[in-house]
Amino acid sequence: MPCFLWCPHGGVASICCCFALCRRPPKLREISWLLFVFFSSDIEISRAQSPKAVDVLAKEIGLLTDEVEIYGQTKAKVRLSLLERLKDQPDGKYVLVAGITPTPLGEGKSTVTIGLVQALTAHLNINSFACLRQPSQGPTFGVKGGAAGGGYAQVIPMEEFNLHLTGDIHAITAANNLLAAAIDARILHENTQSDKALYNRLVPVVNGVRGFSAIQFARLRRLGISKTDPGTLTEEEINKFARLDIDPSTITWQRVVDTNDRFLRKITVGQANTEKGFVRQAQFDIAVASEIMAILALTTSLQDMKERLGKMVVANDKKGEPVTAEDLGVTGALAVLMKDAIKPTLMQTLEGTPVFVHAGPFANIAHGNSSVLADKIALKLVGEKGFVVTEAGFGADIGMEKFFNIKCRASGLVPSVVVLVATVRALKMHGGGPNVTAGAPLKKEYTEENLQLVADGCCNLQKQIQITQLFGVPVVVALNVFKTDSPAEIDLVCKIAKRSGAFDAVPCDHWSAGGRGAVKLAQAVERAANQKNGFKYLYSLELPVVEKIRIIAQKVYGAQDIELSPTAQSQVDRYTRQGFGNLPICMAKTHLSLSHQPERKGVPTGFILPISDVRASIGAGFIYPLVGTVSTEKMNLQVHCLSLFKLQSVNNCSYVIVF
C-alpha cells in the first residue's frame, strides 16, 4: 500500500521539497505513481485498487453465510434476518453528515462520509460503517455526476456503484409503472362495463369455486360489508365493491423513468383506438422521485413495506375520498417486485471498509436519506463502540431537517453527532462571489485568497450550525479542503465555526489522502459523540399542517411567514378532512438557497415563503408542500454523458506525493 504525503504548497517546488525529505532518490515506478495521482480521474483511482472479494468482507464484519446473497465479486445483498439474530446487540453511535447550502458543484458530503469511515476503521481501528444512497441514472449521466465519493475517499468499484448496482431502482420503476397501468386500466374498464361484468372480472369462478381474496376481504371491511360469500352481495354492495369511481383530474400517481428525458415531462395517454377515447394528460417523473423509493428508505420490515405500499393514495374518487393501491388490489404484486430491493447492498471503500448502499430519494422533493434498514443493520454490526455514518442530501436546511423530523421518527433512532460539510468555494459564493456553474472554469475569486469574501459567506455556515442546534445535537464542521484554499482562509473558517457554536471545526484532506486525511475529523467526531445529547423534534405531529409548515419556514429557512395558494389551502383542508393531518412535513424546495429563490445566497431574511401546492405521500408517511416553482419531474438536468468521470476530479485536484 503506498503511503501519502500531503503537499500544502503545491507546484513543482513542493514536489522537489517533498522528495528531498526522502532518504533515497525516487525510482521510476514511484515517479509513475506520482504522475498517476496528479493527473488521474476518480474512475482511474477506483480502477487502480483491487477490492477484496465481497464474501471476505462479509465474513470480516460478522455476517453469516446464509445472511449474504452474492452479486458478482464486489457487491452483495444482506438479508433482514440479521436484525433478528442481533436484536440484543447494543447499537453503535449514529452520525449524520449534512452540509451548508451548496454550489451546483456540490461540496463533498459523500466524500467526507467515505473519508470519515476510512479514518475511523482503517486508521483508528474503530468499527464503522458508511450508509449511502444509490445514485440515480439522471444525475449520474448529467452535470452532477455519480455519488461514490471522489479521489481517495470513494466507494469501489465506482462503475458498479453508479450504474445499476443490484437493480433496486429498476424494481421501483417496475412497481411504480405497474400501479400507473392499473389505474388507467381500472378507469377504462369501469367506463365500459356494467357492475355485473366488473364484479365477474374481479371475483371470477376458478375451478367451479368463487371466493374473495385476502385483499378483497380487506376492501369489503373498509366498505362496511361483512359478507364472505360472493354470491350474497346485493346490487348496491356489488356497485360499491366493484367501482372505485376514480376522478381522472385528481390522479397524482405518475409514470417514472430513470433518465433525464425532458420530452416526457408532459405527455398524453390513451390515444390508441383500443382505449376508446379516454385520453388524459400525464407526465413522467424520474424514478427516484417515486413514493415507492421514499417507502423503501423509510420501511422497517417486509410486512411494514407491504402495508405502506397498500396505503399509497393515487387519486380521489368522485366523492372526494382517497383511492389507494390496496383499493386497486395490486399491493401483493408491488411487494413481490420489491422483495429483493428491500435488502441493503454491501460494498466497500478504497481502503476496504464496509459500506451499505440502499435507497436514493432526492432531498429537494423527497426526504433525501438512505434507508432506515441499512442504518439499523449497520448499527448492530458495529457494536456499542462503533460508528455508523450516513448522509443527508443537500444543505442542512433540507436533508438534515427531513432526516430528523421524518427519518428519525420512522426509525426511532437517535443521532449522536452532525458533521456539517463546508468549502471555502461555497462560502465565497455566499459572501457575494460570482455564480458557480457546473462545467465552467472557476472565476479568480475562487482560486485566489480573499478573506473578506470568506468572512462574509460564513453567515451561511453560521445559520446551518444554528439549524442543527435547534435539534439539540452536537455539530462538528468538516472543511473540505481544495488546493486553491489558503491557510489563512482555512483558519478563518474554523475559527468562525467554533465561535458560532460548533463543537469543533476540522480541515480535511481525505480527497487527496484518503482516511489519513480525515483522522482529525474522526477524532473530533468521537469526542463529540460522548457529549450530552438533547435531541428533540422541531414540531409536534399534532399541530395543524399549516402550523408545521410555518415552523419549518420560520425557524429553519428564516422566512418572515408563509403564503398558501388557494390550491394549496384546498389540499391542506382535504388531507385534514381525510385524516392525514398528523403526518410530518417534507418540504419540496430548491436546494440552492435557504429561501425559495435559488439566486438568493447567504442568509436571506424578510421573505414570504410561497406554497404553491400541497401533496401527500401517505404510504411513505408525510405531507409534501411544493415551495414556489419547484418541480417534481426532475427531467431537465443537462446531459454530458460519461464526461462526469473526468469532470469530478478536475476542480478538486490536490497535490499528493506517493512513495
XYZ file of C-alpha atoms in Angstrom:
659
model
C 0.000 0.000 0.000
C 1.609 3.307 -0.999
C 1.875 5.971 1.684
C 0.642 9.501 1.022
C 2.212 12.839 1.831
C 0.028 15.891 1.541
C 1.855 18.813 -0.037
C 0.302 22.049 1.309
C 2.255 24.339 -1.009
C 1.580 22.732 -4.387
C 3.560 23.095 -7.577
C 6.921 21.722 -8.762
C 8.872 23.331 -5.915
C 6.904 21.444 -3.313
C 7.349 18.193 -5.239
C 11.127 18.655 -5.127
C 10.908 19.673 -1.466
C 8.971 16.530 -0.567
C 11.307 14.276 -2.500
C 14.202 15.903 -0.635
C 12.678 14.578 2.588
C 13.072 11.030 1.314
C 16.327 9.227 2.242
C 16.773 7.824 -1.248
C 16.059 9.157 -4.741
C 12.721 8.094 -6.193
C 12.652 5.134 -8.518
C 10.953 5.211 -11.905
C 7.944 3.285 -10.554
C 7.483 5.875 -7.805
C 7.596 8.743 -10.272
C 4.944 6.996 -12.370
C 2.773 6.714 -9.252
C 3.277 10.433 -8.684
C 2.158 11.250 -12.227
C -0.816 8.918 -11.823
C -2.062 10.787 -8.748
C -1.503 14.207 -10.327
C -3.473 13.533 -13.476
C -5.846 10.645 -12.753
C -9.598 10.957 -12.564
C -11.810 9.433 -9.892
C -12.603 6.418 -12.053
C -8.909 5.756 -12.717
C -8.189 5.878 -8.984
C -11.062 3.458 -8.420
C -9.800 1.033 -11.058
C -6.248 1.136 -9.687
C -7.394 -0.537 -6.459
C -8.358 -4.221 -6.373
C -11.283 -4.641 -3.973
C -11.347 -7.617 -1.657
C -13.903 -10.289 -2.515
C -17.264 -9.342 -1.046
C -17.634 -12.706 0.737
C -14.346 -11.970 2.546
C -15.646 -8.519 3.525
C -18.922 -10.049 4.746
C -17.014 -12.504 6.950
C -14.825 -9.717 8.352
C -17.838 -7.715 9.547
C -19.549 -10.715 11.152
C -22.130 -11.798 8.583
C -23.073 -15.470 8.351
C -23.045 -17.289 5.024
C -26.838 -17.589 4.857
C -27.243 -13.852 5.543
C -25.492 -12.808 2.324
C -26.613 -13.001 -1.312
C -23.590 -12.505 -3.580
C -23.908 -10.331 -6.709
C -20.633 -10.909 -8.545
C -17.264 -10.314 -6.857
C -17.762 -6.856 -5.345
C -21.300 -6.495 -4.038
C -23.867 -8.485 -2.093
C -27.368 -8.172 -0.691
C -27.747 -8.595 3.082
C -30.829 -10.395 4.376
C -33.039 -8.804 7.019
C -32.878 -11.957 9.179
C -29.682 -10.440 10.560
C -31.754 -7.998 12.621
C -33.433 -10.836 14.486
C -30.110 -12.569 15.185
C -28.537 -9.377 16.565
C -31.630 -7.930 18.262
C -29.925 -7.951 21.694
C -26.709 -6.347 20.426
C -26.351 -2.680 21.567
C -26.369 -0.096 18.782
C -23.303 1.924 17.850
C -23.108 5.723 17.584
C -25.185 7.341 14.832
C -23.517 10.130 12.819
C -25.195 12.301 10.186
C -23.210 14.139 7.509
C -25.028 17.279 6.304
C -23.804 20.453 4.633
C -24.101 24.173 4.072
C -26.148 25.488 1.138
C -24.156 24.082 -1.786
C -22.958 25.394 -5.121
C -24.190 23.470 -8.194
C -20.910 21.504 -7.987
C -21.718 20.014 -4.579
C -19.480 20.409 -1.529
C -18.360 16.818 -0.948
C -20.690 15.276 1.653
C -20.295 11.791 0.168
C -16.524 12.214 0.026
C -16.451 13.347 3.659
C -18.638 10.406 4.663
C -16.271 7.940 2.999
C -13.135 9.686 4.286
C -14.535 9.671 7.823
C -15.296 5.931 7.910
C -11.925 5.152 6.334
C -10.260 7.191 9.088
C -12.286 5.524 11.845
C -11.820 1.935 10.710
C -8.574 1.790 8.753
C -6.579 4.301 10.813
C -8.126 4.426 14.308
C -9.232 0.766 14.478
C -12.813 1.691 15.378
C -15.617 -0.304 13.783
C -17.540 1.914 11.389
C -19.988 1.673 8.519
C -20.959 4.174 5.829
C -24.610 4.160 4.720
C -25.137 5.899 1.393
C -27.889 6.446 -1.147
C -27.828 4.795 -4.541
C -27.414 7.441 -7.276
C -29.981 7.901 -9.988
C -29.053 7.449 -13.619
C -30.260 11.010 -14.235
C -27.595 12.862 -12.207
C -25.018 10.143 -12.940
C -25.201 10.914 -16.660
C -25.812 14.623 -16.031
C -23.701 17.509 -14.761
C -23.759 16.359 -11.127
C -22.103 13.004 -11.737
C -22.068 9.951 -9.538
C -22.312 9.633 -5.781
C -19.470 7.265 -4.937
C -17.308 9.991 -3.388
C -14.085 11.050 -5.076
C -10.303 10.932 -5.123
C -9.011 8.625 -2.390
C -12.304 8.668 -0.489
C -14.771 6.726 -2.591
C -16.756 3.517 -2.842
C -15.363 0.962 -5.260
C -15.869 -0.210 -7.915
C -17.133 3.202 -8.976
C -18.903 1.910 -12.108
C -20.767 -0.771 -10.140
C -21.876 1.808 -7.575
C -23.107 4.367 -10.106
C -24.627 2.115 -12.758
C -27.482 -0.314 -11.971
C -25.904 -1.677 -8.748
C -28.215 -4.580 -7.807
C -31.269 -3.316 -9.666
C -33.201 -1.607 -6.859
C -34.142 1.438 -8.962
C -35.291 -0.852 -11.782
C -37.530 -2.696 -9.301
C -39.012 0.625 -8.170
C -39.600 1.632 -11.794
C -41.370 -1.659 -12.499
C -43.563 -1.436 -9.393
C -44.401 2.236 -9.935
C -45.410 1.752 -13.563
C -47.416 -1.384 -12.779
C -49.530 0.730 -10.434
C -49.848 3.508 -13.049
C -51.048 0.956 -15.609
C -53.544 -0.476 -13.113
C -55.062 2.976 -12.519
C -55.726 3.665 -16.199
C -56.914 0.111 -16.859
C -59.387 0.347 -13.971
C -60.798 3.643 -15.259
C -61.220 2.153 -18.749
C -62.984 -0.992 -17.518
C -65.304 0.931 -15.207
C -66.237 3.292 -18.025
C -67.038 0.479 -20.460
C -68.599 -2.302 -18.364
C -71.642 -2.930 -16.215
C -71.430 -3.549 -12.478
C -72.094 -7.263 -13.023
C -69.372 -7.625 -15.672
C -66.854 -5.787 -13.462
C -67.748 -7.949 -10.475
C -67.337 -11.141 -12.500
C -63.875 -9.990 -13.616
C -62.828 -9.080 -10.077
C -64.221 -12.222 -8.429
C -64.103 -14.912 -11.125
C -65.142 -18.529 -10.824
C -61.987 -20.673 -10.609
C -62.385 -24.466 -10.899
C -66.070 -24.094 -10.128
C -65.443 -22.088 -6.952
C -65.886 -18.363 -6.408
C -64.241 -16.636 -3.458
C -62.809 -13.347 -2.273
C -59.042 -12.922 -1.960
C -57.457 -11.620 1.246
C -57.026 -8.134 -0.233
C -60.672 -8.140 -1.356
C -61.799 -9.075 2.154
C -59.866 -6.059 3.399
C -61.680 -3.818 0.896
C -65.043 -5.244 1.953
C -64.259 -4.432 5.591
C -63.334 -0.851 4.661
C -66.677 -0.556 2.888
C -68.521 -1.886 5.954
C -69.581 -5.118 4.195
C -69.239 -8.171 6.456
C -70.339 -10.854 3.955
C -67.917 -13.616 2.956
C -69.845 -15.340 0.152
C -69.509 -13.514 -3.210
C -72.956 -14.767 -4.229
C -74.751 -12.979 -1.384
C -73.842 -9.347 -2.158
C -76.718 -7.075 -3.125
C -76.659 -4.954 -6.285
C -75.796 -1.889 -4.204
C -72.949 -3.748 -2.455
C -71.644 -5.048 -5.786
C -71.599 -1.463 -7.093
C -69.701 -0.209 -4.049
C -67.202 -3.067 -4.234
C -66.575 -3.097 -7.987
C -66.433 0.628 -8.727
C -63.649 2.895 -7.475
C -65.076 5.853 -9.470
C -61.662 7.463 -9.834
C -61.784 11.139 -10.789
C -59.118 11.355 -13.544
C -58.422 15.022 -12.743
C -57.223 14.048 -9.248
C -54.710 11.347 -10.253
C -51.374 12.102 -8.566
C -49.604 8.849 -9.465
C -47.265 9.354 -12.436
C -45.161 7.014 -14.513
C -41.388 7.123 -13.955
C -38.159 6.586 -15.886
C -34.592 6.796 -14.547
C -33.359 9.120 -17.298
C -33.419 12.883 -17.762
C -35.852 12.733 -20.667
C -37.249 16.265 -20.794
C -39.729 15.423 -23.577
C -41.634 13.159 -21.190
C -42.362 15.914 -18.685
C -45.847 16.285 -20.166
C -47.473 13.510 -22.176
C -50.917 12.440 -23.369
C -52.012 8.871 -22.667
C -54.871 6.861 -24.130
C -54.557 7.811 -27.809
C -54.725 4.249 -29.173
C -58.069 3.182 -30.629
C -58.270 0.385 -28.051
C -58.556 2.975 -25.255
C -61.923 4.118 -26.647
C -61.205 7.848 -26.480
C -60.298 8.027 -22.785
C -57.433 10.465 -23.242
C -55.817 12.404 -20.419
C -52.690 14.433 -19.749
C -49.994 12.839 -17.607
C -46.235 13.062 -17.055
C -43.114 11.080 -16.289
C -41.178 11.748 -13.086
C -37.659 10.483 -12.518
C -37.716 7.042 -10.882
C -36.165 8.058 -7.569
C -38.957 10.627 -7.072
C -41.480 7.783 -6.833
C -43.204 7.375 -3.480
C -42.089 3.736 -3.623
C -38.486 4.958 -3.290
C -39.444 7.016 -0.233
C -41.140 3.938 1.229
C -38.068 1.780 0.588
C -35.964 4.289 2.507
C -38.333 4.520 5.490
C -39.632 0.976 5.878
C -38.558 -1.241 8.787
C -39.573 -4.707 7.505
C -41.114 -6.555 4.578
C -44.520 -6.512 6.278
C -44.226 -2.804 7.032
C -43.298 -2.149 3.386
C -46.322 -4.084 2.138
C -48.629 -2.105 4.434
C -47.088 1.196 3.323
C -47.435 0.241 -0.353
C -51.113 -0.508 0.226
C -51.698 2.906 1.851
C -50.358 4.887 -1.114
C -53.038 7.319 -2.280
C -53.100 7.544 -6.077
C -56.198 9.695 -6.669
C -59.565 10.684 -5.226
C -62.910 9.253 -6.203
C -65.752 11.438 -7.454
C -66.950 11.929 -3.875
C -63.549 13.300 -2.823
C -62.438 10.207 -0.897
C -58.895 8.792 -1.325
C -58.253 5.827 -3.625
C -55.295 3.647 -2.583
C -53.093 0.990 -4.131
C -54.876 -1.516 -1.902
C -58.224 -0.479 -3.412
C -56.765 -1.379 -6.811
C -55.759 -4.811 -5.498
C -52.087 -4.585 -6.517
C -50.369 -4.438 -3.111
C -49.137 -8.036 -3.269
C -47.753 -7.567 -6.771
C -45.885 -4.410 -5.722
C -44.394 -6.174 -2.690
C -43.238 -9.111 -4.827
C -41.475 -6.748 -7.234
C -39.743 -5.091 -4.258
C -38.846 -8.240 -2.291
C -35.131 -8.096 -3.180
C -34.836 -4.305 -3.297
C -35.621 -4.158 0.437
C -32.247 -5.780 1.236
C -29.297 -3.334 1.603
C -26.340 -3.767 -0.763
C -22.894 -4.313 0.775
C -19.845 -2.696 -0.872
C -16.516 -1.262 0.321
C -14.386 1.883 0.309
C -10.974 2.245 -1.325
C -9.438 1.217 1.999
C -11.616 -1.886 2.342
C -14.041 -0.608 4.993
C -17.720 -1.629 4.719
C -20.466 0.422 3.059
C -24.212 -0.107 2.739
C -25.811 1.373 -0.378
C -29.585 1.457 -0.143
C -32.390 3.692 -1.458
C -31.940 7.045 -3.130
C -34.723 9.613 -2.702
C -33.921 13.192 -3.769
C -33.631 15.659 -0.904
C -35.304 18.648 -2.548
C -38.520 16.788 -3.484
C -38.395 13.807 -1.087
C -36.701 13.199 2.270
C -33.222 12.679 0.804
C -31.815 9.963 3.064
C -30.635 6.381 2.668
C -32.614 3.572 4.215
C -33.636 3.014 7.821
C -32.952 -0.711 7.371
C -29.337 -0.161 6.283
C -28.762 2.083 9.303
C -30.368 -0.382 11.720
C -28.344 -3.335 10.415
C -25.101 -1.342 10.412
C -25.683 -0.085 13.978
C -25.954 -3.706 15.156
C -22.890 -4.845 13.213
C -20.503 -2.140 14.502
C -21.306 -2.794 18.161
C -21.684 -0.375 21.041
C -18.340 1.413 20.500
C -18.659 1.595 16.716
C -19.958 4.327 14.413
C -22.476 4.388 11.583
C -22.071 7.404 9.307
C -24.878 8.319 6.946
C -25.514 11.438 4.878
C -28.469 13.692 4.159
C -28.932 15.300 0.766
C -28.057 18.947 0.023
C -27.898 21.534 2.833
C -28.824 21.044 6.480
C -31.964 23.127 5.904
C -33.337 20.377 3.638
C -31.766 16.931 4.050
C -30.885 17.204 7.740
C -34.229 18.708 8.743
C -36.007 15.827 6.998
C -33.607 13.277 8.495
C -34.567 14.428 11.992
C -38.287 15.115 11.548
C -39.144 12.266 9.154
C -36.498 9.531 9.136
C -35.748 9.540 12.884
C -39.480 9.404 13.591
C -39.815 6.361 11.307
C -36.762 4.568 12.728
C -36.843 5.579 16.395
C -33.065 6.080 16.191
C -31.360 8.989 17.962
C -28.406 10.727 16.241
C -25.191 11.240 18.184
C -23.375 13.878 16.094
C -23.895 16.003 12.991
C -20.917 16.591 10.689
C -21.541 19.796 8.734
C -19.548 19.951 5.487
C -18.388 23.304 4.158
C -15.991 24.500 1.462
C -14.198 27.793 1.061
C -15.544 27.857 -2.503
C -19.186 27.771 -1.397
C -18.603 30.272 1.411
C -17.100 32.733 -1.074
C -20.199 32.339 -3.233
C -22.411 33.103 -0.228
C -20.203 36.091 0.548
C -21.011 37.695 -2.803
C -18.720 35.850 -5.198
C -19.736 35.291 -8.832
C -22.038 32.434 -9.838
C -20.532 28.948 -9.920
C -21.570 26.942 -12.985
C -21.025 23.219 -13.483
C -18.569 22.534 -16.299
C -17.266 26.136 -16.449
C -13.852 27.251 -15.087
C -13.937 28.867 -11.652
C -13.527 32.649 -11.549
C -10.402 34.113 -9.934
C -12.335 34.941 -6.749
C -12.403 31.191 -6.083
C -8.793 30.436 -6.967
C -7.103 33.347 -5.146
C -7.119 34.231 -1.451
C -9.975 36.534 -0.461
C -10.544 36.640 3.282
C -13.333 39.209 3.071
C -15.452 37.028 0.782
C -14.901 34.061 3.101
C -15.820 36.064 6.206
C -18.976 37.445 4.565
C -20.008 33.985 3.346
C -19.624 32.340 6.748
C -23.085 33.698 7.568
C -24.497 30.654 5.758
C -22.308 28.297 7.781
C -23.383 30.023 10.998
C -27.051 29.687 10.032
C -26.677 25.960 9.295
C -24.972 25.468 12.679
C -27.932 27.227 14.313
C -30.364 24.946 12.463
C -28.505 21.903 13.821
C -28.661 23.309 17.329
C -32.476 23.512 17.063
C -32.448 19.712 17.323
C -30.045 19.564 20.288
C -27.316 17.517 18.574
C -23.559 18.384 18.776
C -22.139 19.585 15.455
C -18.618 19.206 14.049
C -17.726 21.284 10.992
C -15.690 19.461 8.331
C -13.959 21.902 5.992
C -13.420 20.043 2.717
C -10.056 21.473 1.600
C -9.231 22.309 -2.019
C -5.775 23.062 -3.377
C -6.796 26.702 -4.023
C -7.679 27.308 -0.337
C -5.077 29.365 1.510
C -4.043 28.517 5.094
C -5.473 31.885 6.226
C -8.859 31.130 4.657
C -8.954 27.668 6.231
C -8.028 29.043 9.643
C -10.664 31.802 9.376
C -13.490 29.353 8.619
C -12.552 27.071 11.504
C -12.377 29.978 13.963
C -15.764 31.368 12.922
C -17.365 27.904 13.094
C -16.143 27.330 16.660
C -17.235 30.810 17.737
C -20.679 30.067 16.259
C -21.299 27.036 18.458
C -19.683 24.121 16.624
C -18.148 21.551 18.961
C -15.097 21.563 16.687
C -14.093 22.556 13.158
C -11.530 20.490 11.267
C -9.924 20.892 7.825
C -9.978 17.584 5.899
C -7.717 16.290 3.120
C -9.479 12.971 2.566
C -9.897 13.571 -1.191
C -6.143 13.549 -1.640
C -5.024 11.418 1.306
C -7.916 9.050 1.938
C -8.692 8.104 5.528
C -5.401 9.546 6.733
C -6.631 12.999 5.715
C -9.748 12.680 7.898
C -8.176 11.308 11.102
C -8.545 14.621 12.956
C -12.183 14.783 11.885
C -12.732 11.235 13.121
C -11.186 12.096 16.486
C -13.392 15.190 16.789
C -16.490 13.138 15.957
C -15.527 10.529 18.552
C -15.194 13.244 21.215
C -18.451 14.935 20.196
C -20.330 11.624 20.378
C -19.534 11.500 24.088
C -21.164 14.876 24.696
C -24.596 15.277 26.264
C -27.252 14.811 23.589
C -30.527 16.688 23.911
C -32.088 15.539 20.636
C -35.633 16.777 20.004
C -38.001 17.125 17.079
C -38.761 20.557 15.673
C -42.542 20.264 15.916
C -45.318 18.090 17.296
C -47.216 15.960 14.802
C -50.468 17.018 16.457
C -50.101 20.601 15.215
C -52.166 21.665 12.174
C -50.471 21.137 8.799
C -50.148 24.871 8.109
C -48.548 25.499 11.500
C -45.959 22.749 10.915
C -45.097 24.305 7.551
C -44.787 27.731 9.191
C -42.426 26.428 11.900
C -40.062 24.967 9.286
C -40.226 28.134 7.167
C -39.524 30.494 10.029
C -37.159 28.532 12.271
C -35.170 26.703 9.590
C -35.299 28.865 6.459
C -35.595 32.229 8.216
C -38.789 33.289 6.419
C -40.965 36.040 7.796
C -44.092 33.974 7.104
C -45.704 31.598 4.603
C -48.370 32.202 1.963
C -50.523 29.338 0.698
C -52.119 29.484 -2.738
C -55.849 28.667 -2.900
C -54.907 25.274 -4.376
C -52.506 24.563 -1.509
C -55.046 25.603 1.136
C -57.712 23.452 -0.504
C -55.381 20.431 -0.437
C -54.488 21.028 3.215
C -58.197 21.123 4.071
C -58.792 17.930 2.108
C -55.927 15.987 3.715
C -57.003 17.141 7.162
C -60.573 16.021 6.482
C -59.314 12.656 5.209
C -57.395 12.088 8.453
C -53.849 12.748 7.221
C -53.200 15.977 9.140
C -50.945 14.377 11.772
C -48.152 13.421 9.354
C -44.702 15.088 9.306
C -43.863 17.655 6.627
C -41.464 17.076 3.711
C -40.818 20.447 2.063
C -40.133 20.367 -1.701
C -37.818 23.360 -2.103
C -34.780 24.464 -4.068
C -31.505 23.294 -2.534
C -29.534 26.292 -3.807
C -30.826 28.811 -1.253
C -32.303 28.905 2.227
C -35.213 30.716 0.572
C -37.379 29.627 -2.365
C -35.301 31.728 -4.772
C -32.107 29.929 -5.943
C -30.300 33.192 -6.689
C -30.568 34.442 -3.075
C -27.375 33.323 -1.358
C -26.032 33.796 2.152
C -28.846 34.099 4.690
C -31.944 35.679 3.099
C -34.377 37.344 5.507
C -37.741 39.055 5.389
C -39.153 36.875 2.619
C -42.590 35.291 2.427
C -42.346 31.588 1.551
C -44.943 30.786 -1.159
C -46.583 27.348 -1.011
C -47.937 26.697 -4.497
C -49.385 23.242 -3.848
C -49.538 20.566 -1.158
C -49.410 16.838 -1.903
C -49.280 13.709 0.214
C -47.226 10.522 0.276
C -49.463 8.568 2.625
C -47.604 5.286 2.247
C -44.259 6.913 2.957
C -45.952 8.864 5.726
C -45.555 12.583 5.019
C -47.221 15.650 3.526
C -45.091 17.484 0.976
C -45.738 21.159 0.229
C -44.328 22.499 -3.055
C -42.448 25.721 -2.440
C -42.549 28.302 -5.241
C -41.908 26.813 -8.676
C -40.034 23.665 -7.587
C -40.684 20.744 -9.945
C -41.170 17.100 -9.034
C -40.420 15.971 -12.548
C -36.630 16.333 -12.361
C -36.297 15.686 -16.092
C -34.414 18.781 -17.161
C -30.843 18.235 -15.987
C -28.252 18.822 -18.693
C -26.626 15.684 -20.035
C -22.885 15.370 -20.560
C -22.778 11.569 -20.811
C -19.744 9.892 -19.250
C -17.674 13.076 -19.173
C -18.680 13.205 -15.491
C -15.985 10.665 -14.673
C -13.368 13.164 -15.898
C -15.008 16.321 -14.562
C -15.306 15.365 -10.926
C -11.638 15.442 -10.036
C -10.597 18.454 -12.120
C -11.889 21.141 -9.781
C -10.564 19.412 -6.674
C -7.135 18.385 -7.992
C -4.857 18.240 -4.935
C -1.141 17.505 -4.910
C -0.249 14.153 -3.398
C 3.217 12.679 -3.329
C 3.298 8.881 -3.399
C 6.416 6.986 -2.307
